[in-house]
């Protein structure tokens, strides 16, 4: 295997084949595979692929100095590298690390109006001032956010075909339990994914070696790289506050309620002083924010408390990498590691929901008698989602479904170490099927 197949591969082909397509901006956290995917696409789908990296090739920052007319830009590129060939209708220009040359965003309008060459820009969300990009290219660009590998991509990397995965989905759709052999094998794959996360370099090493050797060290280095980028790109924000939050997320997830509390970072800290720091980490693609609903009812947007939230790592492998080697060993051998087992399952389900396009919401009433990990919706109802590290009682889930007070809730979903099932009130699915949830809810409703 020379590369990992990614979902963006088919999306880029679809973009190219779309009539009158706009210049594309591929954004995402660092090292999630953006550059490699675009290089593969460009080299296999265009006669001429021109790649410019504004960090490694700083001389190209001057190509916009004489204005944004396409011919002027191409002339300036050719002055630096006369070997580049610009073939009308069959050239892809790739501006990489755009955060180091924001003028490339301004040029997108000119490239679209000219319409002779395809253009893709990419960069780390940490370094992109996206408001500036938006103002410079509004109406003349399309966005695609790329994440680390989801579980389906991980299974592709291990050699599973779409036909095999479809057979699992059909059992989920028809509420047919998996065979014990199917269940055990998929659960083992899922545990590997939990330990590794979805960062491409980590997964690729595991696939090639067929063992975990060196993967923890890679995860720990990625965490250090993120810290370095925070100090580099945080701009006018308080870098110390951002780093404090970033380093404390594993601590909060290890607590029973997993709620983010500024007072636990510093005794004199106030929530409003940290809002910008939390938003920056979210915009940089490092964390997922899960807001507490004011009431478990529709609509979801606008029905939450912006000061009451949980923070999750976007990549569960990096969360594990932030802990210690014993946690990896425990997870590999399915040992009990106290409250952190629940935190890891919550974190990975949160990540799987976000990668399907969901925003994250939870609920806890004032008395603490009803707690629910996540909420999503289908076409007509609000759906509570409970994540269980073991097969304990589902009191909150049952109460939300059966009480007339919660009229928007008609059924629920429980993710646990249990086979597919339905008891008339909620569906039970094993964790590893969570990546099918959005499709399941749509197709179940259409039946």
XYZ file of C-alpha atoms in Angstrom:
447
model
C 0.000 0.000 0.000
C 1.473 3.353 -1.064
C -1.288 5.579 0.322
C -4.483 5.474 2.349
C -7.734 5.815 0.360
C -9.713 8.829 1.574
C -13.279 10.089 1.137
C -11.960 13.356 -0.251
C -10.716 11.386 -3.295
C -14.218 10.930 -4.696
C -15.244 14.442 -3.620
C -12.402 15.984 -5.639
C -13.378 13.960 -8.724
C -16.980 15.113 -8.302
C -15.795 18.727 -7.954
C -13.720 18.508 -11.149
C -16.616 17.034 -13.135
C -19.095 19.630 -11.936
C -19.977 22.242 -14.539
C -18.889 25.777 -13.677
C -17.158 24.670 -10.455
C -15.613 27.298 -8.182
C -12.029 27.405 -6.879
C -11.814 25.062 -3.903
C -10.436 25.681 -0.422
C -9.602 22.472 1.461
C -9.248 23.301 5.134
C -8.523 21.153 8.138
C -6.279 20.607 11.127
C -2.604 20.034 10.456
C -1.444 16.623 9.243
C -4.885 15.211 8.456
C -3.773 14.430 4.888
C -4.862 17.489 2.875
C -1.685 17.968 0.832
C -1.210 14.273 0.043
C -4.815 13.905 -1.153
C -4.654 16.969 -3.410
C -1.279 15.924 -4.843
C -2.655 12.467 -5.657
C -5.733 14.002 -7.288
C -3.735 16.555 -9.294
C -1.173 14.075 -10.559
C -3.810 11.567 -11.675
C -6.408 13.887 -13.220
C -4.572 16.722 -15.017
C -1.941 16.882 -17.710
C -0.306 19.749 -15.817
C -0.247 19.905 -12.012
C 1.392 22.996 -10.522
C 2.044 22.943 -6.777
C 3.192 25.985 -4.821
C 3.913 25.759 -1.092
C 4.105 29.214 0.495
C 6.051 27.949 3.529
C 8.648 25.854 1.722
C 8.832 28.132 -1.337
C 8.637 31.616 0.122
C 9.758 33.223 -3.152
C 6.270 32.613 -4.558
C 4.694 35.043 -2.096
C 5.621 37.807 -4.553
C 3.506 36.464 -7.430
C 0.565 38.671 -6.429
C 2.616 41.869 -5.984
C 1.697 43.169 -9.447
C -2.035 42.601 -9.038
C -4.506 39.767 -9.423
C -4.990 39.441 -13.160
C -4.516 35.770 -13.991
C -2.015 36.348 -16.804
C 0.056 38.577 -14.499
C 0.089 35.908 -11.777
C 1.056 33.191 -14.260
C 3.817 35.366 -15.697
C 5.254 35.894 -12.220
C 5.057 32.168 -11.473
C 6.869 31.429 -14.741
C 9.617 33.887 -13.892
C 10.382 31.807 -10.802
C 9.935 28.446 -12.513
C 9.881 28.572 -16.332
C 9.327 24.805 -16.494
C 5.711 25.088 -15.354
C 3.266 24.467 -18.203
C -0.148 26.137 -18.186
C -2.577 24.150 -20.362
C -5.997 25.746 -20.641
C -8.697 23.390 -19.415
C -6.229 20.759 -18.203
C -4.170 22.426 -15.440
C -4.629 22.338 -11.692
C -2.876 25.064 -9.688
C -2.459 24.080 -6.041
C -1.644 26.826 -3.532
C -0.600 25.030 -0.355
C -0.056 26.540 3.122
C -2.248 29.471 2.128
C -2.150 30.803 5.687
C 1.328 32.120 4.901
C 0.131 34.062 1.822
C -3.403 35.281 2.299
C -3.285 37.084 -1.078
C -3.854 33.756 -2.801
C -7.430 33.905 -1.446
C -7.915 37.314 -3.076
C -6.817 35.831 -6.408
C -9.632 33.253 -6.459
C -12.142 35.739 -7.868
C -9.840 36.447 -10.807
C -9.207 32.746 -11.447
C -12.947 32.026 -11.432
C -13.816 34.886 -13.767
C -10.978 33.879 -16.087
C -12.042 30.203 -15.798
C -9.173 28.656 -17.808
C -7.493 26.829 -14.908
C -8.677 24.890 -11.880
C -7.426 26.150 -8.513
C -7.301 24.477 -5.110
C -6.004 26.198 -1.980
C -5.212 24.460 1.270
C -3.811 25.257 4.667
C -3.899 24.515 8.351
C -6.954 25.848 10.136
C -4.597 27.013 12.862
C -2.995 29.567 10.608
C -5.908 30.660 8.443
C -7.647 33.921 9.258
C -10.831 32.642 7.744
C -12.724 35.925 8.113
C -10.100 37.570 5.948
C -10.362 34.808 3.361
C -14.155 35.097 3.379
C -14.048 38.847 2.747
C -11.499 38.430 -0.031
C -13.212 35.650 -1.968
C -16.913 35.635 -1.049
C -18.984 34.085 -3.817
C -15.951 32.807 -5.716
C -14.902 29.749 -3.727
C -16.172 26.451 -2.415
C -15.096 25.007 0.943
C -14.320 21.451 1.964
C -13.307 20.618 5.516
C -11.128 17.544 5.865
C -10.809 15.522 9.057
C -8.525 12.749 10.199
C -9.602 9.280 9.041
C -13.044 8.216 10.179
C -13.666 4.589 11.093
C -14.905 3.715 7.615
C -11.657 5.024 6.079
C -9.717 3.061 8.704
C -11.534 -0.105 7.614
C -10.694 0.679 3.972
C -7.048 0.953 5.015
C -7.292 -2.503 6.553
C -8.599 -3.905 3.286
C -12.363 -4.045 3.850
C -14.472 -3.454 0.751
C -17.596 -1.319 0.440
C -19.555 -4.511 -0.213
C -18.486 -5.934 3.156
C -19.306 -2.693 4.983
C -22.664 -2.481 3.225
C -23.589 -5.890 4.624
C -23.050 -4.531 8.159
C -25.155 -1.469 7.393
C -28.045 -3.550 6.054
C -28.112 -5.466 9.326
C -28.195 -2.150 11.183
C -31.026 -0.854 8.974
C -33.067 -4.024 9.415
C -32.247 -4.417 13.126
C -30.631 -7.790 12.506
C -27.961 -8.810 15.029
C -24.432 -9.457 13.801
C -23.007 -12.939 14.129
C -20.684 -13.389 17.082
C -17.738 -13.692 14.725
C -18.669 -10.466 12.883
C -19.135 -8.679 16.171
C -15.843 -9.767 17.705
C -13.785 -8.917 14.620
C -15.344 -5.472 14.174
C -14.978 -4.680 17.861
C -11.284 -5.530 17.653
C -10.923 -3.239 14.633
C -12.673 -0.506 16.561
C -10.373 -0.875 19.560
C -7.405 -0.511 17.229
C -8.967 2.662 15.840
C -9.521 4.030 19.340
C -5.873 3.516 20.259
C -4.530 4.888 16.986
C -7.024 7.607 16.147
C -7.265 8.747 12.562
C -4.114 10.753 11.903
C -2.914 9.353 8.554
C 0.768 8.965 9.416
C -0.079 7.010 12.573
C -2.585 4.749 10.799
C -0.253 4.181 7.841
C 2.566 3.071 10.143
C 0.243 0.637 11.909
C -1.060 -0.794 8.634
C 2.433 -1.294 7.182
C 3.966 -2.708 10.397
C 0.854 -4.591 11.549
C 1.676 -3.560 15.133
C 1.619 -0.486 17.398
C 5.386 0.037 17.559
C 6.255 3.732 17.410
C 2.664 4.958 17.103
C 2.470 6.448 20.609
C 5.653 8.415 19.975
C 4.130 9.775 16.760
C 0.968 10.823 18.600
C 2.970 12.569 21.311
C 4.990 14.421 18.665
C 1.776 15.588 16.991
C 0.577 16.949 20.324
C 3.838 18.883 20.700
C 3.517 20.158 17.124
C 0.040 21.457 17.966
C 1.441 23.300 20.982
C 4.126 24.846 18.794
C 1.507 25.965 16.270
C -0.597 27.511 19.031
C 2.313 29.737 20.012
C 2.939 30.524 16.327
C -0.560 31.225 15.039
C -2.732 32.340 17.973
C -2.311 35.972 16.934
C -3.590 38.533 19.407
C -5.176 35.964 21.696
C -3.604 34.951 24.990
C -1.506 31.933 24.000
C -1.160 30.909 27.655
C -4.939 30.579 28.007
C -5.195 28.509 24.846
C -2.420 26.190 26.017
C -4.021 25.900 29.471
C -7.289 24.720 27.937
C -5.568 22.402 25.488
C -3.558 20.716 28.237
C -6.495 20.432 30.645
C -9.001 18.706 28.324
C -7.889 15.182 29.395
C -8.330 16.245 33.029
C -11.929 17.381 32.497
C -12.818 14.277 30.513
C -11.522 12.160 33.374
C -14.053 13.727 35.749
C -17.490 12.262 36.248
C -19.477 15.097 34.628
C -16.775 15.867 31.997
C -17.900 19.515 31.991
C -15.354 22.171 31.120
C -14.936 24.512 34.096
C -12.733 27.572 33.794
C -12.395 27.779 37.576
C -10.521 24.473 37.502
C -7.893 26.019 35.213
C -7.247 28.968 37.510
C -9.181 29.924 40.620
C -9.647 33.530 39.494
C -10.462 32.679 35.880
C -13.761 33.857 34.393
C -15.594 32.093 31.595
C -15.847 35.172 29.371
C -12.060 35.534 29.459
C -11.652 32.100 27.888
C -14.387 32.143 25.228
C -12.020 33.360 22.526
C -9.466 30.710 23.433
C -12.025 27.892 23.237
C -13.360 29.177 19.908
C -9.812 29.364 18.530
C -9.121 25.712 19.398
C -12.422 24.745 17.773
C -11.739 26.771 14.623
C -8.228 25.313 14.457
C -9.665 21.805 14.222
C -8.198 20.604 17.525
C -11.327 20.195 19.659
C -15.051 19.551 19.378
C -17.381 21.630 21.553
C -20.542 20.027 22.938
C -23.072 22.562 24.277
C -25.692 21.925 26.955
C -29.266 22.265 25.705
C -31.513 24.598 27.696
C -34.309 22.096 27.161
C -34.373 18.765 25.305
C -36.560 20.060 22.501
C -36.360 21.273 18.901
C -34.877 23.304 17.384
C -31.340 22.470 18.455
C -29.711 25.657 17.207
C -30.381 28.565 19.542
C -31.598 26.218 22.274
C -28.374 25.876 24.226
C -26.318 27.603 26.900
C -23.109 28.970 25.325
C -21.432 29.048 28.763
C -22.089 25.393 29.578
C -20.136 22.952 27.440
C -17.853 19.944 27.250
C -14.663 19.798 25.220
C -13.497 16.726 23.338
C -10.367 16.052 21.339
C -11.192 15.773 17.644
C -8.915 12.766 17.413
C -9.289 10.138 20.136
C -5.837 8.728 19.400
C -4.342 12.090 20.338
C -6.388 12.070 23.551
C -4.857 8.703 24.422
C -1.443 10.006 23.369
C -1.853 12.824 25.884
C -2.158 10.276 28.695
C 0.363 7.517 29.269
C 1.481 4.219 27.805
C -0.469 2.225 30.395
C -3.762 3.576 29.011
C -2.897 2.281 25.552
C -2.030 -1.105 27.020
C -5.287 -1.174 28.995
C -7.349 -0.378 25.941
C -5.601 -2.951 23.783
C -6.334 -5.682 26.282
C -9.759 -4.279 27.237
C -8.852 -3.806 30.881
C -10.805 -1.505 33.160
C -9.255 1.925 33.635
C -11.901 3.533 35.828
C -13.734 6.681 34.647
C -11.507 7.155 31.631
C -13.095 4.275 29.779
C -16.373 6.212 29.553
C -14.519 9.371 28.521
C -12.809 7.616 25.620
C -16.039 6.137 24.292
C -17.777 9.514 24.588
C -14.886 11.235 22.846
C -14.837 8.839 19.915
C -18.622 8.900 19.411
C -18.458 12.721 19.488
C -15.785 12.600 16.802
C -17.810 10.153 14.700
C -20.859 12.437 14.897
C -18.888 15.532 13.893
C -17.373 13.723 10.906
C -20.938 13.078 9.709
C -21.722 16.786 9.895
C -23.480 16.909 13.257
C -23.057 19.678 15.815
C -22.758 18.406 19.382
C -25.316 18.946 22.154
C -25.875 17.297 25.533
C -28.370 17.798 28.359
C -28.372 17.750 32.137
C -31.294 19.067 34.153
C -30.819 21.229 37.241
C -31.434 18.349 39.640
C -28.996 16.110 37.838
C -31.638 13.387 37.541
C -31.574 13.366 33.730
C -28.296 13.344 31.809
C -27.868 12.637 28.126
C -24.581 12.495 26.225
C -25.678 13.715 22.784
C -28.676 14.730 20.708
C -29.286 14.613 16.973
C -32.488 14.844 14.969
C -34.218 13.185 12.062
C -36.848 14.828 9.859
C -39.447 15.049 12.616
C -38.022 14.247 16.038
C -35.260 14.879 18.546
C -33.139 11.809 19.237
C -31.221 11.336 22.500
C -27.991 9.331 22.201
C -26.525 7.538 25.193
C -22.975 6.179 25.183
C -22.243 3.388 27.643
C -18.842 1.971 28.526
C -20.720 -1.002 29.965
C -24.261 -2.324 29.816
C -25.596 -0.376 32.788
C -29.143 0.938 33.221
C -30.491 3.574 30.843
C -32.695 5.521 33.262
C -32.285 8.927 31.611
C -32.882 7.539 28.132
C -36.064 5.790 29.228
C -37.373 8.886 31.008
C -36.750 11.152 28.027
C -38.642 8.784 25.738
C -41.624 7.861 27.910
C -42.448 11.215 29.556
C -45.002 13.394 27.766
C -42.988 16.453 28.840
C -40.498 15.754 26.064
C -42.888 15.767 23.112
C -40.170 16.070 20.458
C -38.578 12.774 21.541
C -40.123 9.598 20.114
C -37.235 7.146 20.350
C -33.581 7.008 21.305
C -30.247 5.401 20.463
C -27.768 3.665 22.724
C -24.184 2.949 21.724
C -22.591 0.264 23.858
C -20.676 -2.985 23.750
C -23.877 -4.712 22.647
C -25.255 -6.190 19.472
C -27.881 -4.589 17.241
C -31.310 -4.492 18.831
C -34.561 -2.551 19.345
C -36.798 -2.779 22.411
C -39.646 -0.602 21.159
C -38.177 2.514 22.770
C -34.567 2.777 21.644
C -32.137 1.166 19.253
C -28.990 -0.425 20.589
C -25.935 -0.414 18.360
C -22.307 -1.393 18.922
C -19.933 1.595 18.938
C -18.332 0.608 15.666
C -21.549 1.222 13.689
C -21.813 4.867 14.749
C -20.310 6.071 11.459
C -23.494 4.854 9.725
C -25.841 6.853 11.981
C -26.740 9.735 9.657
C -27.515 7.384 6.784
C -29.506 5.108 9.121
C -31.675 7.939 10.425
C -32.451 9.170 6.920
C -33.195 5.774 5.402
C -35.080 4.506 8.454
C -37.335 7.555 8.252
C -37.874 7.020 4.508
C -38.975 3.393 4.942
